[in-house]
Amino acid sequence: MRSPVSSQVYLSILNGFQRFVAEQAEDKSVSQTTIRQWLKDRTLAWPFHIVTDRARLVDRFLDWRVNNRALANNPFADLRAEYGQRTTTPVVRALLNANPEAALEALRPLPRFGSFLGPVMREHVGLMHAMGYRYNTQAERLLRLDRFLQGRPDLSGHPLTELIREWTNTRSTPQHALDCHQAGRLLSSVLSRIDPTVERIPSDKRIWRLAKERYRQPYIFSEQDVLGLLETALSFPSPQSPLRPQTLHIMLVLAYCAGLRIGEVVRLNVGDFNIDDRVIEVHGTKFFKSRRLPLSDSAVAALQSYLTARKGAGANLLRDAWVRVYTIFVMPSSRAACSPGTARVSILSRASRTWSPISGTKISTRRWCTSPLPRSCFSKLASDFACGAPDSCSL
């Protein structure tokens, strides 16, 4: 609970919901009709954002009752499953509509590959999956094209170049034009194998160039910038979790000194650190590979200092107890992994206040906070490390 009074507020809301159900339903059952009546009644007293928040609370309560076999079903969960929604808010908005049946039907997602070119796309994606390719990016592009074609059945029988042109005209961003161009080239290649008369769409360098101009350029941090990051991490305010500053600090140290990605850092286990050989084992990385990375003396000292702080905080540091159970960066108080977003946004926004006088560059806080942390901060260090220069990664 965020505050001591939260439980009282939640109890009051749930008691009010149960009283409403008892008054409206003779058998005291929770049906979709009862849910809609309760929502409409609450809109007379609460604004819409409060209604959706309280509806999510009732949704969790009904899930709890279903799990405890005190209720047969949860109407919110049934509606989400039927209409393909992951959250409750769209369902609440549809139930409050003057025509709830039509509003709910509008939430129903389009079938996968249901357009007139859908069977060809589905067969191609299935073939690539059978050959061992992930093919997620290409499949997503084809799905977006398929959804567009399902909304434009009038384009059936038109040339593929015309279909792609119509799809491109739906938005004006260069990235959308590039996605449409790539999907069109892929589909034209697939169709040309079936029908040799289908013309393949050639590559257009102009589209690539316009999209690339909008990409965020990486920034190579100087040594002083990185030292500012590390100092900011150690001074990060966290009164309710005293170990968090040391956690954020060692995350940046390992990313800086070993060239680790954020996902690799937060998945490290205590057993992955070999103090005798002064190396860390990184498992299940990109391309399904693992690697062993040596650490500099200062990085080893920082990691040992962090483990000592963890032991003082009461965390279990037994090697076998942590492997495949908890990551090295789990907070002892909350048992929740340290958020990469916290390290990226909070630390960068705080440290950027001192970077301009240090590096002599004028870069906004928004730029620092939105830059991908591993790519922008540590790309040069990772390159140096890969080229056999680990000694340069000292703090």
mmCIF file of C-alpha atoms in Angstrom:
data_model
loop_
_atom_site.group_PDB
_atom_site.id
_atom_site.type_symbol
_atom_site.label_atom_id
_atom_site.label_comp_id
_atom_site.label_asym_id
_atom_site.label_seq_id
_atom_site.Cartn_x
_atom_site.Cartn_y
_atom_site.Cartn_z
ATOM 1 C CA MET A 1 0.000 0.000 0.000
ATOM 2 C CA ARG A 2 1.218 3.492 -0.849
ATOM 3 C CA SER A 3 -0.128 4.938 2.423
ATOM 4 C CA PRO A 4 -1.705 3.620 5.626
ATOM 5 C CA VAL A 5 -5.151 4.858 4.563
ATOM 6 C CA SER A 6 -5.091 3.013 1.212
ATOM 7 C CA SER A 7 -6.470 -0.176 2.723
ATOM 8 C CA GLN A 8 -9.368 1.752 4.259
ATOM 9 C CA VAL A 9 -10.151 3.444 0.936
ATOM 10 C CA TYR A 10 -10.015 0.128 -0.927
ATOM 11 C CA LEU A 11 -12.233 -1.524 1.671
ATOM 12 C CA SER A 12 -14.792 1.275 1.394
ATOM 13 C CA ILE A 13 -14.909 0.998 -2.414
ATOM 14 C CA LEU A 14 -15.250 -2.792 -2.396
ATOM 15 C CA ASN A 15 -17.933 -2.701 0.303
ATOM 16 C CA GLY A 16 -19.853 -0.165 -1.755
ATOM 17 C CA PHE A 17 -19.563 -2.374 -4.816
ATOM 18 C CA GLN A 18 -20.866 -5.417 -2.951
ATOM 19 C CA ARG A 19 -23.777 -3.427 -1.527
ATOM 20 C CA PHE A 20 -24.668 -2.261 -5.028
ATOM 21 C CA VAL A 21 -24.582 -5.850 -6.343
ATOM 22 C CA ALA A 22 -26.761 -7.046 -3.465
ATOM 23 C CA GLU A 23 -29.325 -4.344 -4.182
ATOM 24 C CA GLN A 24 -29.418 -4.759 -7.965
ATOM 25 C CA ALA A 25 -29.172 -8.548 -8.389
ATOM 26 C CA GLU A 26 -31.696 -10.756 -6.643
ATOM 27 C CA ASP A 27 -29.314 -13.719 -6.594
ATOM 28 C CA LYS A 28 -26.392 -11.390 -5.693
ATOM 29 C CA SER A 29 -24.479 -12.590 -8.767
ATOM 30 C CA VAL A 30 -21.945 -10.410 -10.559
ATOM 31 C CA SER A 31 -22.937 -10.226 -14.228
ATOM 32 C CA GLN A 32 -21.957 -7.975 -17.093
ATOM 33 C CA THR A 33 -25.279 -6.141 -16.725
ATOM 34 C CA THR A 34 -24.617 -5.499 -13.039
ATOM 35 C CA ILE A 35 -21.103 -4.276 -13.810
ATOM 36 C CA ARG A 36 -22.430 -1.848 -16.423
ATOM 37 C CA GLN A 37 -25.089 -0.546 -14.037
ATOM 38 C CA TRP A 38 -22.458 -0.007 -11.328
ATOM 39 C CA LEU A 39 -20.205 1.866 -13.750
ATOM 40 C CA LYS A 40 -23.037 4.135 -14.902
ATOM 41 C CA ASP A 41 -23.972 4.802 -11.289
ATOM 42 C CA ARG A 42 -20.383 5.709 -10.386
ATOM 43 C CA THR A 43 -20.079 8.162 -13.292
ATOM 44 C CA LEU A 44 -22.663 10.310 -11.498
ATOM 45 C CA ALA A 45 -20.267 10.712 -8.561
ATOM 46 C CA TRP A 46 -16.754 10.289 -10.013
ATOM 47 C CA PRO A 47 -14.918 11.588 -13.083
ATOM 48 C CA PHE A 48 -14.031 9.063 -15.749
ATOM 49 C CA HIS A 49 -10.397 8.538 -14.698
ATOM 50 C CA ILE A 50 -11.518 7.745 -11.137
ATOM 51 C CA VAL A 51 -14.153 5.336 -12.461
ATOM 52 C CA THR A 52 -11.532 3.442 -14.490
ATOM 53 C CA ASP A 53 -9.170 3.305 -11.512
ATOM 54 C CA ARG A 54 -11.900 1.944 -9.218
ATOM 55 C CA ALA A 55 -12.986 -0.494 -11.931
ATOM 56 C CA ARG A 56 -9.444 -1.921 -12.031
ATOM 57 C CA LEU A 57 -9.616 -2.337 -8.257
ATOM 58 C CA VAL A 58 -12.928 -4.208 -8.541
ATOM 59 C CA ASP A 59 -11.458 -6.258 -11.388
ATOM 60 C CA ARG A 60 -8.570 -7.426 -9.184
ATOM 61 C CA PHE A 61 -11.012 -8.147 -6.356
ATOM 62 C CA LEU A 62 -13.180 -10.295 -8.614
ATOM 63 C CA ASP A 63 -10.095 -12.145 -9.888
ATOM 64 C CA TRP A 64 -9.164 -12.858 -6.283
ATOM 65 C CA ARG A 65 -12.629 -14.251 -5.579
ATOM 66 C CA VAL A 66 -12.473 -16.430 -8.693
ATOM 67 C CA ASN A 67 -9.076 -17.794 -7.640
ATOM 68 C CA ASN A 68 -10.502 -18.611 -4.229
ATOM 69 C CA ARG A 69 -13.514 -20.311 -5.869
ATOM 70 C CA ALA A 70 -15.920 -17.880 -4.241
ATOM 71 C CA LEU A 71 -17.103 -16.652 -7.645
ATOM 72 C CA ALA A 72 -17.751 -18.508 -10.874
ATOM 73 C CA ASN A 73 -16.333 -15.911 -13.236
ATOM 74 C CA ASN A 74 -15.095 -12.350 -13.508
ATOM 75 C CA PRO A 75 -17.098 -10.340 -16.089
ATOM 76 C CA PHE A 76 -14.196 -7.963 -16.665
ATOM 77 C CA ALA A 77 -11.843 -10.856 -17.420
ATOM 78 C CA ASP A 78 -14.429 -12.485 -19.684
ATOM 79 C CA LEU A 79 -14.849 -9.274 -21.693
ATOM 80 C CA ARG A 80 -11.088 -8.772 -21.996
ATOM 81 C CA ALA A 81 -10.623 -12.310 -23.240
ATOM 82 C CA GLU A 82 -13.553 -12.144 -25.661
ATOM 83 C CA TYR A 83 -12.560 -8.835 -27.219
ATOM 84 C CA GLY A 84 -8.790 -9.269 -27.100
ATOM 85 C CA GLN A 85 -7.974 -6.514 -24.603
ATOM 86 C CA ARG A 86 -5.056 -6.604 -22.181
ATOM 87 C CA THR A 87 -6.332 -3.804 -19.936
ATOM 88 C CA THR A 88 -9.654 -2.948 -18.346
ATOM 89 C CA THR A 89 -9.936 0.723 -19.375
ATOM 90 C CA PRO A 90 -11.126 0.112 -22.986
ATOM 91 C CA VAL A 91 -13.743 -2.302 -21.677
ATOM 92 C CA VAL A 92 -14.982 0.260 -19.146
ATOM 93 C CA ARG A 93 -15.181 2.931 -21.845
ATOM 94 C CA ALA A 94 -17.187 0.585 -24.093
ATOM 95 C CA LEU A 95 -19.595 -0.411 -21.309
ATOM 96 C CA LEU A 96 -20.327 3.258 -20.619
ATOM 97 C CA ASN A 97 -21.087 3.913 -24.277
ATOM 98 C CA ALA A 98 -24.701 4.552 -25.299
ATOM 99 C CA ASN A 99 -24.439 1.457 -27.508
ATOM 100 C CA PRO A 100 -22.228 -0.922 -25.505
ATOM 101 C CA GLU A 101 -22.648 -3.860 -27.888
ATOM 102 C CA ALA A 102 -21.311 -1.872 -30.857
ATOM 103 C CA ALA A 103 -18.560 -0.302 -28.750
ATOM 104 C CA LEU A 104 -17.423 -3.707 -27.501
ATOM 105 C CA GLU A 105 -17.514 -5.126 -31.010
ATOM 106 C CA ALA A 106 -15.301 -2.258 -32.161
ATOM 107 C CA LEU A 107 -12.692 -3.420 -29.638
ATOM 108 C CA ARG A 108 -12.456 -6.858 -31.201
ATOM 109 C CA PRO A 109 -9.061 -7.133 -32.920
ATOM 110 C CA LEU A 110 -8.897 -8.003 -36.577
ATOM 111 C CA PRO A 111 -7.996 -11.624 -37.356
ATOM 112 C CA ARG A 112 -4.363 -12.302 -38.097
ATOM 113 C CA PHE A 113 -3.706 -12.343 -41.828
ATOM 114 C CA GLY A 114 -7.390 -11.999 -42.656
ATOM 115 C CA SER A 115 -6.986 -9.813 -45.749
ATOM 116 C CA PHE A 116 -7.030 -10.948 -49.372
ATOM 117 C CA LEU A 117 -3.213 -11.276 -49.228
ATOM 118 C CA GLY A 118 -3.256 -12.768 -45.735
ATOM 119 C CA PRO A 119 -2.882 -16.447 -46.738
ATOM 120 C CA VAL A 120 0.302 -15.672 -48.681
ATOM 121 C CA MET A 121 1.734 -13.723 -45.736
ATOM 122 C CA ARG A 122 0.796 -16.443 -43.237
ATOM 123 C CA GLU A 123 2.366 -19.173 -45.348
ATOM 124 C CA HIS A 124 5.590 -17.188 -45.779
ATOM 125 C CA VAL A 125 5.911 -16.377 -42.055
ATOM 126 C CA GLY A 126 5.231 -20.013 -41.174
ATOM 127 C CA LEU A 127 7.914 -21.134 -43.626
ATOM 128 C CA MET A 128 10.506 -18.801 -42.131
ATOM 129 C CA HIS A 129 9.636 -19.946 -38.606
ATOM 130 C CA ALA A 130 9.957 -23.570 -39.714
ATOM 131 C CA MET A 131 13.430 -22.761 -41.070
ATOM 132 C CA GLY A 132 14.479 -21.552 -37.610
ATOM 133 C CA TYR A 133 14.223 -17.788 -38.066
ATOM 134 C CA ARG A 134 12.623 -15.640 -35.391
ATOM 135 C CA TYR A 135 11.233 -13.332 -38.084
ATOM 136 C CA ASN A 136 9.444 -11.148 -35.531
ATOM 137 C CA THR A 137 10.167 -7.781 -37.144
ATOM 138 C CA GLN A 138 9.185 -8.886 -40.633
ATOM 139 C CA ALA A 139 6.059 -10.633 -39.367
ATOM 140 C CA GLU A 140 4.983 -7.488 -37.509
ATOM 141 C CA ARG A 141 5.404 -5.401 -40.657
ATOM 142 C CA LEU A 142 3.307 -7.851 -42.639
ATOM 143 C CA LEU A 143 0.652 -7.850 -39.911
ATOM 144 C CA ARG A 144 0.409 -4.053 -40.063
ATOM 145 C CA LEU A 145 -0.003 -4.235 -43.829
ATOM 146 C CA ASP A 146 -2.607 -6.963 -43.394
ATOM 147 C CA ARG A 147 -4.623 -4.844 -40.957
ATOM 148 C CA PHE A 148 -4.567 -1.964 -43.416
ATOM 149 C CA LEU A 149 -5.754 -4.200 -46.243
ATOM 150 C CA GLN A 150 -8.580 -5.581 -44.098
ATOM 151 C CA GLY A 151 -9.849 -2.026 -43.769
ATOM 152 C CA ARG A 152 -9.536 -1.437 -47.518
ATOM 153 C CA PRO A 153 -11.172 -4.399 -49.264
ATOM 154 C CA ASP A 154 -11.693 -2.135 -52.280
ATOM 155 C CA LEU A 155 -7.974 -2.494 -53.082
ATOM 156 C CA SER A 156 -8.347 -6.189 -53.866
ATOM 157 C CA GLY A 157 -6.953 -6.954 -57.314
ATOM 158 C CA HIS A 158 -4.878 -3.770 -57.546
ATOM 159 C CA PRO A 159 -1.109 -3.914 -58.156
ATOM 160 C CA LEU A 160 1.083 -4.290 -55.098
ATOM 161 C CA THR A 161 2.806 -0.968 -55.762
ATOM 162 C CA GLU A 162 -0.542 0.784 -55.532
ATOM 163 C CA LEU A 163 -1.367 -0.990 -52.262
ATOM 164 C CA ILE A 164 1.920 0.116 -50.736
ATOM 165 C CA ARG A 165 1.430 3.669 -51.966
ATOM 166 C CA GLU A 166 -2.027 3.866 -50.389
ATOM 167 C CA TRP A 167 -0.669 2.453 -47.129
ATOM 168 C CA THR A 168 2.217 4.921 -47.137
ATOM 169 C CA ASN A 169 -0.188 7.840 -47.582
ATOM 170 C CA THR A 170 -1.969 7.015 -44.309
ATOM 171 C CA ARG A 171 0.871 8.672 -42.372
ATOM 172 C CA SER A 172 3.495 11.250 -43.243
ATOM 173 C CA THR A 173 6.483 10.221 -41.114
ATOM 174 C CA PRO A 174 9.693 9.023 -42.839
ATOM 175 C CA GLN A 175 9.862 5.966 -40.584
ATOM 176 C CA HIS A 176 6.374 4.883 -41.620
ATOM 177 C CA ALA A 177 7.340 5.300 -45.270
ATOM 178 C CA LEU A 178 10.412 3.141 -44.670
ATOM 179 C CA ASP A 179 8.366 0.423 -42.913
ATOM 180 C CA CYS A 180 5.885 0.398 -45.794
ATOM 181 C CA HIS A 181 8.708 0.232 -48.326
ATOM 182 C CA GLN A 182 10.395 -2.689 -46.532
ATOM 183 C CA ALA A 183 7.125 -4.590 -46.172
ATOM 184 C CA GLY A 184 6.341 -3.988 -49.846
ATOM 185 C CA ARG A 185 9.759 -5.209 -50.982
ATOM 186 C CA LEU A 186 9.415 -8.346 -48.851
ATOM 187 C CA LEU A 187 5.902 -9.116 -50.084
ATOM 188 C CA SER A 188 6.826 -8.457 -53.709
ATOM 189 C CA SER A 189 9.683 -10.918 -53.381
ATOM 190 C CA VAL A 190 7.313 -13.541 -51.950
ATOM 191 C CA LEU A 191 4.656 -12.963 -54.625
ATOM 192 C CA SER A 192 7.197 -13.044 -57.464
ATOM 193 C CA ARG A 193 8.153 -16.582 -56.493
ATOM 194 C CA ILE A 194 4.522 -17.601 -56.874
ATOM 195 C CA ASP A 195 3.775 -15.491 -59.938
ATOM 196 C CA PRO A 196 6.818 -14.427 -62.029
ATOM 197 C CA THR A 197 4.774 -11.632 -63.595
ATOM 198 C CA VAL A 198 4.659 -9.758 -60.273
ATOM 199 C CA GLU A 199 7.154 -6.908 -60.398
ATOM 200 C CA ARG A 200 9.608 -6.707 -57.505
ATOM 201 C CA ILE A 201 9.783 -3.365 -55.725
ATOM 202 C CA PRO A 202 13.356 -2.037 -55.962
ATOM 203 C CA SER A 203 15.201 -0.505 -53.035
ATOM 204 C CA ASP A 204 14.819 3.265 -52.695
ATOM 205 C CA LYS A 205 17.856 4.887 -51.069
ATOM 206 C CA ARG A 206 16.007 8.177 -50.708
ATOM 207 C CA ILE A 207 13.491 6.630 -48.306
ATOM 208 C CA TRP A 208 16.313 5.090 -46.269
ATOM 209 C CA ARG A 209 18.163 8.419 -46.137
ATOM 210 C CA LEU A 210 15.126 10.424 -45.000
ATOM 211 C CA ALA A 211 14.362 7.935 -42.225
ATOM 212 C CA LYS A 212 17.994 7.772 -41.114
ATOM 213 C CA GLU A 213 18.159 11.547 -40.762
ATOM 214 C CA ARG A 214 15.522 11.316 -38.022
ATOM 215 C CA TYR A 215 17.424 8.700 -36.009
ATOM 216 C CA ARG A 216 18.888 9.832 -32.710
ATOM 217 C CA GLN A 217 22.657 10.049 -33.031
ATOM 218 C CA PRO A 218 24.742 8.234 -30.387
ATOM 219 C CA TYR A 219 26.813 10.298 -27.998
ATOM 220 C CA ILE A 220 30.170 9.054 -26.686
ATOM 221 C CA PHE A 221 30.550 10.067 -23.062
ATOM 222 C CA SER A 222 33.891 11.434 -21.913
ATOM 223 C CA GLU A 223 35.665 10.068 -18.858
ATOM 224 C CA GLN A 224 34.529 13.072 -16.834
ATOM 225 C CA ASP A 225 30.931 12.488 -17.919
ATOM 226 C CA VAL A 226 31.074 8.871 -16.749
ATOM 227 C CA LEU A 227 32.634 9.902 -13.425
ATOM 228 C CA GLY A 228 29.747 12.332 -13.021
ATOM 229 C CA LEU A 229 27.309 9.478 -13.651
ATOM 230 C CA LEU A 230 28.977 7.297 -11.026
ATOM 231 C CA GLU A 231 29.019 10.077 -8.432
ATOM 232 C CA THR A 232 25.368 10.840 -9.116
ATOM 233 C CA ALA A 233 24.467 7.168 -8.691
ATOM 234 C CA LEU A 234 26.172 7.012 -5.286
ATOM 235 C CA SER A 235 24.350 10.147 -4.124
ATOM 236 C CA PHE A 236 20.975 9.029 -5.502
ATOM 237 C CA PRO A 237 18.286 9.807 -2.870
ATOM 238 C CA SER A 238 16.578 6.647 -1.677
ATOM 239 C CA PRO A 239 15.505 6.855 1.989
ATOM 240 C CA GLN A 240 13.301 3.752 1.843
ATOM 241 C CA SER A 241 15.929 1.563 0.149
ATOM 242 C CA PRO A 242 19.440 2.467 1.364
ATOM 243 C CA LEU A 243 21.065 -0.124 -0.901
ATOM 244 C CA ARG A 244 19.680 1.417 -4.103
ATOM 245 C CA PRO A 245 22.506 3.973 -4.629
ATOM 246 C CA GLN A 246 25.173 1.246 -4.428
ATOM 247 C CA THR A 247 23.044 -0.911 -6.733
ATOM 248 C CA LEU A 248 22.766 1.789 -9.382
ATOM 249 C CA HIS A 249 26.483 2.535 -9.016
ATOM 250 C CA ILE A 250 27.612 -1.057 -9.581
ATOM 251 C CA MET A 251 25.243 -1.409 -12.543
ATOM 252 C CA LEU A 252 26.972 1.518 -14.234
ATOM 253 C CA VAL A 253 30.416 0.218 -13.230
ATOM 254 C CA LEU A 254 29.807 -3.172 -14.860
ATOM 255 C CA ALA A 255 28.266 -1.606 -17.962
ATOM 256 C CA TYR A 256 31.228 0.785 -18.237
ATOM 257 C CA CYS A 257 34.053 -1.644 -17.455
ATOM 258 C CA ALA A 258 32.743 -4.812 -19.127
ATOM 259 C CA GLY A 259 30.625 -3.384 -21.932
ATOM 260 C CA LEU A 260 27.466 -5.114 -20.660
ATOM 261 C CA ARG A 261 23.997 -4.328 -21.922
ATOM 262 C CA ILE A 262 21.399 -3.251 -19.369
ATOM 263 C CA GLY A 263 19.499 -6.526 -19.780
ATOM 264 C CA GLU A 264 22.692 -8.492 -19.156
ATOM 265 C CA VAL A 265 23.471 -6.441 -16.046
ATOM 266 C CA VAL A 266 20.105 -6.978 -14.343
ATOM 267 C CA ARG A 267 20.169 -10.726 -15.096
ATOM 268 C CA LEU A 268 23.534 -11.341 -13.380
ATOM 269 C CA ASN A 269 23.593 -13.785 -10.490
ATOM 270 C CA VAL A 270 25.966 -13.839 -7.545
ATOM 271 C CA GLY A 271 27.344 -17.115 -8.859
ATOM 272 C CA ASP A 272 28.321 -15.414 -12.117
ATOM 273 C CA PHE A 273 31.110 -13.506 -10.334
ATOM 274 C CA ASN A 274 34.315 -15.545 -9.934
ATOM 275 C CA ILE A 275 36.472 -13.680 -7.448
ATOM 276 C CA ASP A 276 39.436 -16.035 -7.861
ATOM 277 C CA ASP A 277 39.677 -15.588 -11.637
ATOM 278 C CA ARG A 278 38.374 -11.989 -11.466
ATOM 279 C CA VAL A 279 35.846 -12.605 -14.240
ATOM 280 C CA ILE A 280 32.087 -12.558 -14.677
ATOM 281 C CA GLU A 281 30.032 -15.031 -16.669
ATOM 282 C CA VAL A 282 27.307 -13.557 -18.879
ATOM 283 C CA HIS A 283 24.730 -16.174 -19.899
ATOM 284 C CA GLY A 284 22.089 -16.176 -22.628
ATOM 285 C CA THR A 285 23.162 -12.981 -24.343
ATOM 286 C CA LYS A 286 22.618 -11.821 -27.898
ATOM 287 C CA PHE A 287 22.537 -14.624 -30.489
ATOM 288 C CA PHE A 288 21.973 -17.146 -27.616
ATOM 289 C CA LYS A 289 25.645 -17.084 -26.633
ATOM 290 C CA SER A 290 27.485 -16.799 -23.312
ATOM 291 C CA ARG A 291 30.811 -15.167 -22.621
ATOM 292 C CA ARG A 292 33.402 -14.752 -19.870
ATOM 293 C CA LEU A 293 34.675 -11.220 -19.239
ATOM 294 C CA PRO A 294 37.708 -10.180 -17.152
ATOM 295 C CA LEU A 295 37.341 -7.209 -14.833
ATOM 296 C CA SER A 296 39.821 -4.492 -13.937
ATOM 297 C CA ASP A 297 41.126 -4.146 -10.391
ATOM 298 C CA SER A 298 38.925 -1.145 -9.662
ATOM 299 C CA ALA A 299 35.818 -2.905 -11.014
ATOM 300 C CA VAL A 300 36.524 -5.966 -8.832
ATOM 301 C CA ALA A 301 36.979 -3.703 -5.799
ATOM 302 C CA ALA A 302 33.691 -1.932 -6.533
ATOM 303 C CA LEU A 303 31.856 -5.246 -6.924
ATOM 304 C CA GLN A 304 33.312 -6.615 -3.683
ATOM 305 C CA SER A 305 32.287 -3.419 -1.903
ATOM 306 C CA TYR A 306 28.757 -3.818 -3.239
ATOM 307 C CA LEU A 307 28.524 -7.457 -2.111
ATOM 308 C CA THR A 308 29.734 -6.401 1.333
ATOM 309 C CA ALA A 309 27.010 -3.764 1.460
ATOM 310 C CA ARG A 310 24.457 -6.384 0.438
ATOM 311 C CA LYS A 311 25.590 -8.668 3.211
ATOM 312 C CA GLY A 312 25.257 -5.808 5.685
ATOM 313 C CA ALA A 313 21.727 -5.218 4.418
ATOM 314 C CA GLY A 314 20.793 -8.816 5.253
ATOM 315 C CA ALA A 315 20.645 -10.260 1.744
ATOM 316 C CA ASN A 316 21.523 -13.895 1.132
ATOM 317 C CA LEU A 317 24.851 -14.156 -0.701
ATOM 318 C CA LEU A 318 25.208 -17.928 -0.813
ATOM 319 C CA ARG A 319 26.350 -18.824 -4.310
ATOM 320 C CA ASP A 320 23.950 -21.740 -4.853
ATOM 321 C CA ALA A 321 21.010 -19.979 -3.225
ATOM 322 C CA TRP A 322 20.998 -17.173 -5.764
ATOM 323 C CA VAL A 323 21.674 -18.905 -9.041
ATOM 324 C CA ARG A 324 18.486 -19.109 -11.193
ATOM 325 C CA VAL A 325 16.402 -17.786 -8.290
ATOM 326 C CA TYR A 326 17.243 -14.118 -7.660
ATOM 327 C CA THR A 327 19.366 -11.723 -9.632
ATOM 328 C CA ILE A 328 22.312 -9.961 -8.084
ATOM 329 C CA PHE A 329 20.439 -6.672 -8.165
ATOM 330 C CA VAL A 330 17.301 -7.663 -6.233
ATOM 331 C CA MET A 331 16.490 -5.248 -3.455
ATOM 332 C CA PRO A 332 16.365 -7.113 -0.103
ATOM 333 C CA SER A 333 13.399 -5.034 1.097
ATOM 334 C CA SER A 334 11.130 -5.359 -1.924
ATOM 335 C CA ARG A 335 12.559 -8.419 -3.753
ATOM 336 C CA ALA A 336 12.071 -6.413 -6.959
ATOM 337 C CA ALA A 337 14.758 -6.047 -9.599
ATOM 338 C CA CYS A 338 16.298 -2.624 -10.014
ATOM 339 C CA SER A 339 14.567 -0.898 -12.897
ATOM 340 C CA PRO A 340 16.731 -0.048 -15.925
ATOM 341 C CA GLY A 341 14.427 2.906 -16.463
ATOM 342 C CA THR A 342 15.407 4.275 -13.054
ATOM 343 C CA ALA A 343 19.085 4.065 -13.950
ATOM 344 C CA ARG A 344 18.517 5.655 -17.359
ATOM 345 C CA VAL A 345 16.096 8.485 -16.650
ATOM 346 C CA SER A 346 16.720 9.439 -13.013
ATOM 347 C CA ILE A 347 20.512 9.267 -12.999
ATOM 348 C CA LEU A 348 20.916 10.867 -16.427
ATOM 349 C CA SER A 349 18.539 13.720 -15.581
ATOM 350 C CA ARG A 350 20.389 14.443 -12.351
ATOM 351 C CA ALA A 351 23.894 14.112 -13.765
ATOM 352 C CA SER A 352 23.110 16.188 -16.863
ATOM 353 C CA ARG A 353 22.889 19.300 -14.682
ATOM 354 C CA THR A 354 26.667 19.267 -14.363
ATOM 355 C CA TRP A 355 27.671 17.903 -17.773
ATOM 356 C CA SER A 356 27.500 21.163 -19.755
ATOM 357 C CA PRO A 357 30.295 22.915 -17.821
ATOM 358 C CA ILE A 358 32.320 19.678 -17.759
ATOM 359 C CA SER A 359 32.149 18.648 -21.386
ATOM 360 C CA GLY A 360 31.516 22.049 -22.929
ATOM 361 C CA THR A 361 28.527 20.781 -24.908
ATOM 362 C CA LYS A 362 24.973 22.073 -24.916
ATOM 363 C CA ILE A 363 22.696 19.072 -24.839
ATOM 364 C CA SER A 364 19.262 19.162 -23.254
ATOM 365 C CA THR A 365 18.153 16.960 -20.375
ATOM 366 C CA ARG A 366 15.510 15.448 -22.659
ATOM 367 C CA ARG A 367 18.256 14.308 -25.027
ATOM 368 C CA TRP A 368 20.195 12.639 -22.213
ATOM 369 C CA CYS A 369 17.139 10.987 -20.707
ATOM 370 C CA THR A 370 15.844 9.582 -23.979
ATOM 371 C CA SER A 371 19.161 8.274 -25.301
ATOM 372 C CA PRO A 372 19.590 4.490 -25.049
ATOM 373 C CA LEU A 373 21.912 4.047 -22.083
ATOM 374 C CA PRO A 374 24.123 1.139 -23.222
ATOM 375 C CA ARG A 375 24.502 2.412 -26.784
ATOM 376 C CA SER A 376 25.157 6.062 -26.066
ATOM 377 C CA CYS A 377 27.151 5.847 -22.861
ATOM 378 C CA PHE A 378 29.363 2.854 -23.292
ATOM 379 C CA SER A 379 29.715 2.111 -26.987
ATOM 380 C CA LYS A 380 33.339 3.330 -27.064
ATOM 381 C CA LEU A 381 34.222 1.351 -23.933
ATOM 382 C CA ALA A 382 32.636 -1.789 -25.333
ATOM 383 C CA SER A 383 34.597 -1.282 -28.548
ATOM 384 C CA ASP A 384 37.856 -0.812 -26.629
ATOM 385 C CA PHE A 385 37.139 -3.910 -24.598
ATOM 386 C CA ALA A 386 36.391 -6.009 -27.682
ATOM 387 C CA CYS A 387 39.667 -4.810 -29.223
ATOM 388 C CA GLY A 388 41.644 -6.062 -26.244
ATOM 389 C CA ALA A 389 41.998 -2.966 -24.111
ATOM 390 C CA PRO A 390 40.386 -3.924 -20.761
ATOM 391 C CA ASP A 391 42.977 -1.960 -18.783
ATOM 392 C CA SER A 392 41.398 1.277 -20.021
ATOM 393 C CA CYS A 393 38.224 0.403 -18.109
ATOM 394 C CA SER A 394 39.513 1.452 -14.714
ATOM 395 C CA LEU A 395 37.665 3.826 -12.458
#
